[in-house]
PDB file of C-alpha atoms in Angstrom:
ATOM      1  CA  UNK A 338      51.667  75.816 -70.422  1.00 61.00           C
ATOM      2  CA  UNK A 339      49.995  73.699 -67.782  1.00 70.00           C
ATOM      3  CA  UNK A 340      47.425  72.981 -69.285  1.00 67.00           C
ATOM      4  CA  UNK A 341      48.670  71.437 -72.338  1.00 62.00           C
ATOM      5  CA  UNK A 342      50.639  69.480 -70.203  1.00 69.00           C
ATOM      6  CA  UNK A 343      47.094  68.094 -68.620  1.00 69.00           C
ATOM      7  CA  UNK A 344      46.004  67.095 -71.800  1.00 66.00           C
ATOM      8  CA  UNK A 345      46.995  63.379 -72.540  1.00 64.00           C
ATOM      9  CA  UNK A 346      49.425  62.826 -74.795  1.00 64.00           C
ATOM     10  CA  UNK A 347      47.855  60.670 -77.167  1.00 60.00           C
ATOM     11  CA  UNK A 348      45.222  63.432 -78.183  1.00 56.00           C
ATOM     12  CA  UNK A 349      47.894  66.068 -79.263  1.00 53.00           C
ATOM     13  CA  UNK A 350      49.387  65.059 -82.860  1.00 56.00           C
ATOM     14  CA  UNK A 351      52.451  67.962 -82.342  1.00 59.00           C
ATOM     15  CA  UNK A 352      52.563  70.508 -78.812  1.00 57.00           C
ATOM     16  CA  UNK A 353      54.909  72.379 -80.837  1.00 60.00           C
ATOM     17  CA  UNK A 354      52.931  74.945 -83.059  1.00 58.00           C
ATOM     18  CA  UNK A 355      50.802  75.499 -79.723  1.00 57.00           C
ATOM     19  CA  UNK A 356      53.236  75.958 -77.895  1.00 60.00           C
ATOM     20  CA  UNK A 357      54.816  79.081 -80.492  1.00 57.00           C
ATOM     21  CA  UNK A 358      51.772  80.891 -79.813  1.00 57.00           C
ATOM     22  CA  UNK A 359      52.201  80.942 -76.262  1.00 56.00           C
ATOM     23  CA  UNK A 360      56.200  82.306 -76.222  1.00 54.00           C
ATOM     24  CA  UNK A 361      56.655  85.729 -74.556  1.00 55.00           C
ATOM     25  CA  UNK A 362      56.086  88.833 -76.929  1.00 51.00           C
ATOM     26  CA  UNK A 363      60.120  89.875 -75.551  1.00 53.00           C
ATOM     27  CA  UNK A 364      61.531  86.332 -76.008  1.00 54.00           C
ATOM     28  CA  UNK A 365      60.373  86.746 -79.904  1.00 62.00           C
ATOM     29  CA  UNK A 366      63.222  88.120 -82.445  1.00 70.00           C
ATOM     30  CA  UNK A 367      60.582  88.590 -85.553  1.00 77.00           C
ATOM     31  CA  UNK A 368      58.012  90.855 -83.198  1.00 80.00           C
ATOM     32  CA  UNK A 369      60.788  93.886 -83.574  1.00 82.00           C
ATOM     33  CA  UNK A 370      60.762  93.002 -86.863  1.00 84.00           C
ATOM     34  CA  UNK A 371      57.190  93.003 -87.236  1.00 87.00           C
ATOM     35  CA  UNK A 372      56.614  96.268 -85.250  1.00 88.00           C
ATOM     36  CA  UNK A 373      59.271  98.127 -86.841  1.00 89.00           C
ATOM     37  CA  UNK A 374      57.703  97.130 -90.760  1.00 91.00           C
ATOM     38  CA  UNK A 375      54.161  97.868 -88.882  1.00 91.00           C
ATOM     39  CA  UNK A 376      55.946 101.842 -87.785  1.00 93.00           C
ATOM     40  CA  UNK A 377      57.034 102.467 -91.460  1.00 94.00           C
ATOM     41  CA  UNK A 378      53.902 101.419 -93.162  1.00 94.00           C
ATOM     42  CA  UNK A 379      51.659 103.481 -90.650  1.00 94.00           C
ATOM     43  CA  UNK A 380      54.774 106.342 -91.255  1.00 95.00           C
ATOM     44  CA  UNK A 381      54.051 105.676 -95.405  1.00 94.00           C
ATOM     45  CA  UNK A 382      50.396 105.752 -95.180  1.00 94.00           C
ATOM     46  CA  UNK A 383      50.734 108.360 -93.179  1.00 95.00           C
ATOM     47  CA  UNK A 384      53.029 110.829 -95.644  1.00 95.00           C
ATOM     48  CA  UNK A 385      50.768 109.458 -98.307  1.00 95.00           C
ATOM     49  CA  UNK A 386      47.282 110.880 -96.581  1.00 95.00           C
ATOM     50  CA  UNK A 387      49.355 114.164 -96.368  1.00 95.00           C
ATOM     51  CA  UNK A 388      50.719 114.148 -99.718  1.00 95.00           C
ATOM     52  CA  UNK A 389      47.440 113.567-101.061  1.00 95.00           C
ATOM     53  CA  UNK A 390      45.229 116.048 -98.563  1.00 95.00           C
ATOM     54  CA  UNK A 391      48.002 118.704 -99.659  1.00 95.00           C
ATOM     55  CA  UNK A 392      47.504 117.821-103.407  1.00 96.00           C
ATOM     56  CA  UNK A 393      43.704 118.418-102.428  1.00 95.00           C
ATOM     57  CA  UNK A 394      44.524 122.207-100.605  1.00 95.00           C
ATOM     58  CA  UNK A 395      46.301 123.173-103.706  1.00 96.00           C
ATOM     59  CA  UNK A 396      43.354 122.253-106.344  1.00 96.00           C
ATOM     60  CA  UNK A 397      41.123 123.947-104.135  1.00 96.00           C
ATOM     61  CA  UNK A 398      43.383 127.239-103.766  1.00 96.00           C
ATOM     62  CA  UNK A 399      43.992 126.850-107.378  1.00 96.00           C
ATOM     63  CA  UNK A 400      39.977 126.605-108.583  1.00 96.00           C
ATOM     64  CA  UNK A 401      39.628 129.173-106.191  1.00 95.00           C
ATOM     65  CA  UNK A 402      41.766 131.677-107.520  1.00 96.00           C
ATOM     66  CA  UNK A 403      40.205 130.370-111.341  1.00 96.00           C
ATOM     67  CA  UNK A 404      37.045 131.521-109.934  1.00 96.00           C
ATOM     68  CA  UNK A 405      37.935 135.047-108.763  1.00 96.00           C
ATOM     69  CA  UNK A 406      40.020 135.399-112.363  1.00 96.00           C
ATOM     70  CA  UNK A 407      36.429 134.275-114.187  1.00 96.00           C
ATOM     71  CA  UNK A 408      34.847 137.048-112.262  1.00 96.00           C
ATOM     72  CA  UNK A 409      36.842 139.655-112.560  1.00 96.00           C
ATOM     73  CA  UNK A 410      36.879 139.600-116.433  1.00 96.00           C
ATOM     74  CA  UNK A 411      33.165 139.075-116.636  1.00 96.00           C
ATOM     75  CA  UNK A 412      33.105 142.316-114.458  1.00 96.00           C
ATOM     76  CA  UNK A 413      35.459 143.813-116.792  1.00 96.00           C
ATOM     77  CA  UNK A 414      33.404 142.493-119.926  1.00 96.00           C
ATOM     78  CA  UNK A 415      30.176 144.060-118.259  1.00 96.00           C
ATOM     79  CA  UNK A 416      32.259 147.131-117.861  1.00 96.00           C
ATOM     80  CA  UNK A 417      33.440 147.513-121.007  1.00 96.00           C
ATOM     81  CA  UNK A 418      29.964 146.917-122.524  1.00 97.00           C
ATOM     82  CA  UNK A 419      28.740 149.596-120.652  1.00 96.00           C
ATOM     83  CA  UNK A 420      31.136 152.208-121.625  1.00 97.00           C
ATOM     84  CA  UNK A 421      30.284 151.088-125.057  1.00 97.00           C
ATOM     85  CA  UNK A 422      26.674 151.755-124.949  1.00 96.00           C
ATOM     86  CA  UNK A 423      26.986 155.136-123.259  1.00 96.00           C
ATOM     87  CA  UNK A 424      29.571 155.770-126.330  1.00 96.00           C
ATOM     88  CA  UNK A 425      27.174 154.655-128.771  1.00 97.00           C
ATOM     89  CA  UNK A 426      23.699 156.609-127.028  1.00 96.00           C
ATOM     90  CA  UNK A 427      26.131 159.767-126.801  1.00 96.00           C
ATOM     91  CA  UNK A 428      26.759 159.901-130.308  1.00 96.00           C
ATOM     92  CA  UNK A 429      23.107 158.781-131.043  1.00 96.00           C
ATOM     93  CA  UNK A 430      22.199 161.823-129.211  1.00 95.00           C
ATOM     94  CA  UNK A 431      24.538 164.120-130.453  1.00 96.00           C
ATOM     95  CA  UNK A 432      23.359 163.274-133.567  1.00 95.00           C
ATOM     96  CA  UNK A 433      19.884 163.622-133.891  1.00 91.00           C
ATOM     97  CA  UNK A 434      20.701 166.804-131.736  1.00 92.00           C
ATOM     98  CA  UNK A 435      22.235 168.053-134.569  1.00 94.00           C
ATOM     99  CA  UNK A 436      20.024 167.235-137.129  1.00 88.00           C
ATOM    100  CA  UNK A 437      17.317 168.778-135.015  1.00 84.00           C
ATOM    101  CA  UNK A 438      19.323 171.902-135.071  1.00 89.00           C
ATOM    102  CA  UNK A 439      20.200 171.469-138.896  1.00 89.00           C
ATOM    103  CA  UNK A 440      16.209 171.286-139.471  1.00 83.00           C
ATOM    104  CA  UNK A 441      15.646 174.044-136.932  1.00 82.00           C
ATOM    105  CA  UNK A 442      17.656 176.913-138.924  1.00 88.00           C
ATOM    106  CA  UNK A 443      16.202 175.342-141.988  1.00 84.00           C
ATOM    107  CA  UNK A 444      12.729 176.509-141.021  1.00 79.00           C
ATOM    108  CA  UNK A 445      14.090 179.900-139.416  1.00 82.00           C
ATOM    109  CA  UNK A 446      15.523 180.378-143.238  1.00 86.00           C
ATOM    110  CA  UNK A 447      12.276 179.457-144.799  1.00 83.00           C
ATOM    111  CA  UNK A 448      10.400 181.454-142.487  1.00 77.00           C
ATOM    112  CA  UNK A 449      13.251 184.652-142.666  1.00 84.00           C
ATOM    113  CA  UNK A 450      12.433 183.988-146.585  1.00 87.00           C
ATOM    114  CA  UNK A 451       8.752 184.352-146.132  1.00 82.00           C
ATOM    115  CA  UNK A 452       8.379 180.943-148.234  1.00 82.00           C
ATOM    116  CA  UNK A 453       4.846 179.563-146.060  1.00 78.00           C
ATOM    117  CA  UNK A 454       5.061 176.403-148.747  1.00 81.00           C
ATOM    118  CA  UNK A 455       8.501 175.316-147.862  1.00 82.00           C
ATOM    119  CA  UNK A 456       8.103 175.939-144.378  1.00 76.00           C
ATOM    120  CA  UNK A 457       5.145 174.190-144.146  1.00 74.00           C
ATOM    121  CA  UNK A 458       6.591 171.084-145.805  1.00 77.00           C
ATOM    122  CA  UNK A 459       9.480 171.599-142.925  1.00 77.00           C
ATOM    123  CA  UNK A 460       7.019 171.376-140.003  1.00 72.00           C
ATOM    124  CA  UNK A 461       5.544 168.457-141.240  1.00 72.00           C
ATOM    125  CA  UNK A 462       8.558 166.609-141.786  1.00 76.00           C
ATOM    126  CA  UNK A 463       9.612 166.674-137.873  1.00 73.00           C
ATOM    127  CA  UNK A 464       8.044 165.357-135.549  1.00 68.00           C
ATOM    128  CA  UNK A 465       7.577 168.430-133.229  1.00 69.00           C
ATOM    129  CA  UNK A 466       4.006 168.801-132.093  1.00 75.00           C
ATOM    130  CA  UNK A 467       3.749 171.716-130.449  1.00 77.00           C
ATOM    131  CA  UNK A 468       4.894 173.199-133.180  1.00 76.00           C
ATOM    132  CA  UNK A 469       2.750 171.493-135.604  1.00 77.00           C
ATOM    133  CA  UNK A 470      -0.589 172.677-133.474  1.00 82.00           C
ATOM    134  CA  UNK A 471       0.517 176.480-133.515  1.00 80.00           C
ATOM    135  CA  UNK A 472       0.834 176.490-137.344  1.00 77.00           C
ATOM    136  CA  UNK A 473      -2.802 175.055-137.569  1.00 82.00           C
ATOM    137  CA  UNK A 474      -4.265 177.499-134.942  1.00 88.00           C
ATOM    138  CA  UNK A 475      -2.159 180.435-136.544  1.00 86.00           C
ATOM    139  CA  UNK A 476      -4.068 178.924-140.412  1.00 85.00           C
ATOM    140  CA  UNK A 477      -7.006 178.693-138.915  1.00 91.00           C
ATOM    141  CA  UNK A 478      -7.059 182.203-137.549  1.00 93.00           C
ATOM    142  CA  UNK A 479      -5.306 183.742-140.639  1.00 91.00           C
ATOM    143  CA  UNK A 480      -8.519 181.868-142.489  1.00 93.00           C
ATOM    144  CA  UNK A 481     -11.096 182.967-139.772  1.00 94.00           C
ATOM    145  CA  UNK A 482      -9.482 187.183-140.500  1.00 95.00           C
ATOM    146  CA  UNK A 483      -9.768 185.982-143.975  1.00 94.00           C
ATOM    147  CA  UNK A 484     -13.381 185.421-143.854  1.00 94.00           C
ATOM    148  CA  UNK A 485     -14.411 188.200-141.927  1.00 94.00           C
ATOM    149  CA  UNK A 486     -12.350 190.580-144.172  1.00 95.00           C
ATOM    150  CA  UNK A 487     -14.373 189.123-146.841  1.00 93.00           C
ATOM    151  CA  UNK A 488     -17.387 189.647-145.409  1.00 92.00           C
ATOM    152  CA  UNK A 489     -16.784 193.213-144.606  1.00 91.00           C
ATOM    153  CA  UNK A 490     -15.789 194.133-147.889  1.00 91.00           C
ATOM    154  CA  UNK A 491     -18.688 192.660-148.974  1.00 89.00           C
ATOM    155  CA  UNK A 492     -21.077 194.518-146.224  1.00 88.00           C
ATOM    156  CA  UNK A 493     -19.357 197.667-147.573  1.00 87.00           C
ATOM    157  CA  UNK A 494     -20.161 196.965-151.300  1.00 85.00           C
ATOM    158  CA  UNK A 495     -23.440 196.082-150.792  1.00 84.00           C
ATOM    159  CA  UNK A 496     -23.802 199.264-148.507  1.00 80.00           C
ATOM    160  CA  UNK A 497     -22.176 201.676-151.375  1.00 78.00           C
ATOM    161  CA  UNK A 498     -24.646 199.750-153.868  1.00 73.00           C
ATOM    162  CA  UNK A 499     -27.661 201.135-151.837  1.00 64.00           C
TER     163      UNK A 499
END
């Protein structure tokens, strides 16, 4: 270049190594070289980033689906619990149900029997209240005829004793 030719000579130690830097890009064998290693590192970075973003697609996909697999057996777990409690209240019901109607021909044969003492006993033992409250008003009426039976009888004694 010109102007390293305007610079005296005794100041430059060696022109050469400045004078490399200024060659023409085209004129330079190790630039195609250069730009050819530069195009297949950008093209390996390049297939790496993909490699590596597709790796990341799949793990998502795949914790996706993981997900959707985790919810759909806690949905059948819930299920299935479900159907096990109805089971279980079913035969609950259907079972005191039964008992109630075991206890309720019970009574009807204790009352068909005319045995007051065992039926009794039966009412007391379930825990029906209506029914409870009937047999009490029905005792306290048969006691409240009782009474004024008694006190008839005893009106017409002391009547014939006159």
């Amino acid at each position: 270049p010109r102007w390293l030719q305007a610079i005296p000579k005794h100041e430059i130690l060696d022109a050469a190594p400045f004078q490399g830097l200024f060659r023409p890009v085209a004129r330079c064998r190790d630039s195609r070289q250069l730009e050819r290693e530069e195009k297949r590192r950008r093209l390996d970075q390049e297939e790496w980033r993909r490699r590596r973003q597709g790796k990341f697609c799949r793990e998502i996909v795949a914790q996706c689906e993981n997900v959707f697999k985790r919810g759909r057996a806690t949905r059948a777990d819930a299920a299935r619990m479900a159907k096990h409690c109805k089971q279980r209240l079913e035969q609950e019901s259907h079972r005191l149900e039964a008992e109630e109607t075991k206890t309720a021909r019970r009574r009807l044969q204790a009352l068909k029997s005319r045995d007051m003492a065992a039926y009794s006993k039966l009412v007391e033992e379930t825990k029906n209240h209506r029914l409870k409250y009937l047999l009490e008003q029905t005792d306290g009426y048969i006691r409240q005829i009782t009474q004024q039976v008694k006190s008839l009888r005893e009106a017409e004694e002391t009547g014939e004793r006159r």
